[in-house]
Amino acid sequence: MYKVISLRDRLKRLSILLAVSFVLIVVVLFYSLNGVRKNIDSIVATRFAEVVENSRNSRDFGLLHTRIRIFTDNFYDAPAFTTAEYNYLNNEFMRLSKQVKNEQIAEQIKELESEFTSYFRQSEWINVLLDWRRGQDEDINEQLLLLQEIVSERIIEVALSGGDISYLEQLILLISGYRENLLEISKLNALEKKETLLNSSAADPPPLMQQFNQLILRMQTLTASEPPINKFGQHLISSLKYYQYLMRLYQLEMVLLGEQERKLERLAGDVLLAMDLSDQQAASATIETRQVIDHTIFSTLILVLFLLALLAALTWFSLGNFLGRHIKTPMMLVRSRIEKFQGGDLETPMALKREDEWNEFEQVFNQMLIYIQDNVSALVESEMRYREIFTNANEGIFRTSISGKILEINPAAIAMLGYESRDQAISNDFGSVHYVDPKARKNMLSHLYRKNKIRQFECQLVRQNGEPFWASPLIP
């Protein structure tokens, strides 16, 4: 005998089977989508953190690069500044090399740090040589003063004994002339521009070699005089030859420093190029990540539609609600905030108001804003210090347009050109007012177009009051 199963029971069993299947599918689908959501959150947060980190490293290195340039421009004859700035930059190098996760860039930064340390040691030695030069000036001058006193006493002795003092009086005049020559050498040393030696070669003659040789030749007269004047003459000639040696050593060390400075700039350019490439790679990876996310979501939707064909409406609603709540809405908020960030809004914090992984993303972004605001303040302060250096510099500094219009000028240049105010200087056309020969400016621009820089180019300018003077423009 067979048991009769009613249609109602069949429908009930089928309903139960469909319900169990639906529940199982829903459970599996729920856990699958939850895993997808977490993976997407993790991927997006990771990629965005990489972009933020690259941006922060590029900004920090840009500030460090600026400080290095300030150091190379201002270390000369400033040992206190040199030591203090080196200690600061050394700490920044260590911090940045630890902060950068890209091994190649970190190694490049360490190489730049090592080269900068060598540059610092060389700059210390240059300042020591400058101090020795001044000491040699003082020592030779003191010897000449002592010799002048000895000859003066000898004049008194010979005059009292009724002897001829004409030769001794000529010696006094010669010694005064030696002191004037030494003073001229000291002035030329003081007016010397370090950029000239930095861009010279070791084969160039040492500075002031002709003046030294002439002075040594003139002092040969002292070696032929009576004792102890002849001994003083020999000692003075030895001191001048040592002075020549210091100048030659100073020249060679400055040439070496120029090579190190150019190597520093090349290494810094390599780091900037590597950071730019890293930024491009991070941006490409972010785009690829978005494509992976889109593909994952699309595949999940296809699977849901295939498995739940009879329940498509409910499944689509559930999936749409899930994606909209946990993916689309937060991503739209993030995208909107990032667009504002790109537009210059560095103050408004991100407010997703979520308790899941997006909350961590929100905290990272807001911490980044605080860090950026601090660094922007530091950058503004650095710019103010640069502006102070520009304003207080003893050298005349100004920029002109191609047509000759003065764009920017510091007080030293205003005074040099004979103006009373910055507005008066800017109102005049430099190209047509201050060149004695208008062709000189055309020659300078032609040379600049060909070489992209100007070195050892002299031309005659004229001040506002008509007084001419010679100038050597420096355009790096």
PDB file of C-alpha atoms in Angstrom, residues 401-404 441-454 475:
ATOM      1  CA  SER A 401      61.335  90.067 -18.094  1.00  0.00           C
ATOM      2  CA  ILE A 402      62.645  89.322 -21.594  1.00  0.00           C
ATOM      3  CA  SER A 403      61.446  92.757 -22.649  1.00  0.00           C
ATOM      4  CA  GLY A 404      63.508  94.417 -19.884  1.00  0.00           C
ATOM      5  CA  ARG A 441      71.715  93.295 -23.489  1.00  0.00           C
ATOM      6  CA  LYS A 442      71.027  91.687 -26.877  1.00  0.00           C
ATOM      7  CA  ASN A 443      74.386  89.906 -26.692  1.00  0.00           C
ATOM      8  CA  MET A 444      73.612  88.714 -23.163  1.00  0.00           C
ATOM      9  CA  LEU A 445      70.168  87.369 -24.174  1.00  0.00           C
ATOM     10  CA  SER A 446      71.645  85.693 -27.240  1.00  0.00           C
ATOM     11  CA  HIS A 447      74.270  83.990 -25.041  1.00  0.00           C
ATOM     12  CA  LEU A 448      71.574  82.993 -22.556  1.00  0.00           C
ATOM     13  CA  TYR A 449      69.427  81.379 -25.268  1.00  0.00           C
ATOM     14  CA  ARG A 450      72.389  79.313 -26.442  1.00  0.00           C
ATOM     15  CA  LYS A 451      73.908  78.312 -23.078  1.00  0.00           C
ATOM     16  CA  ASN A 452      70.907  78.563 -20.666  1.00  0.00           C
ATOM     17  CA  LYS A 453      73.197  80.351 -18.181  1.00  0.00           C
ATOM     18  CA  ILE A 454      75.652  83.239 -17.982  1.00  0.00           C
ATOM     19  CA  ILE A 475      72.089  83.875 -14.332  1.00  0.00           C
TER      20      ILE A 475
END
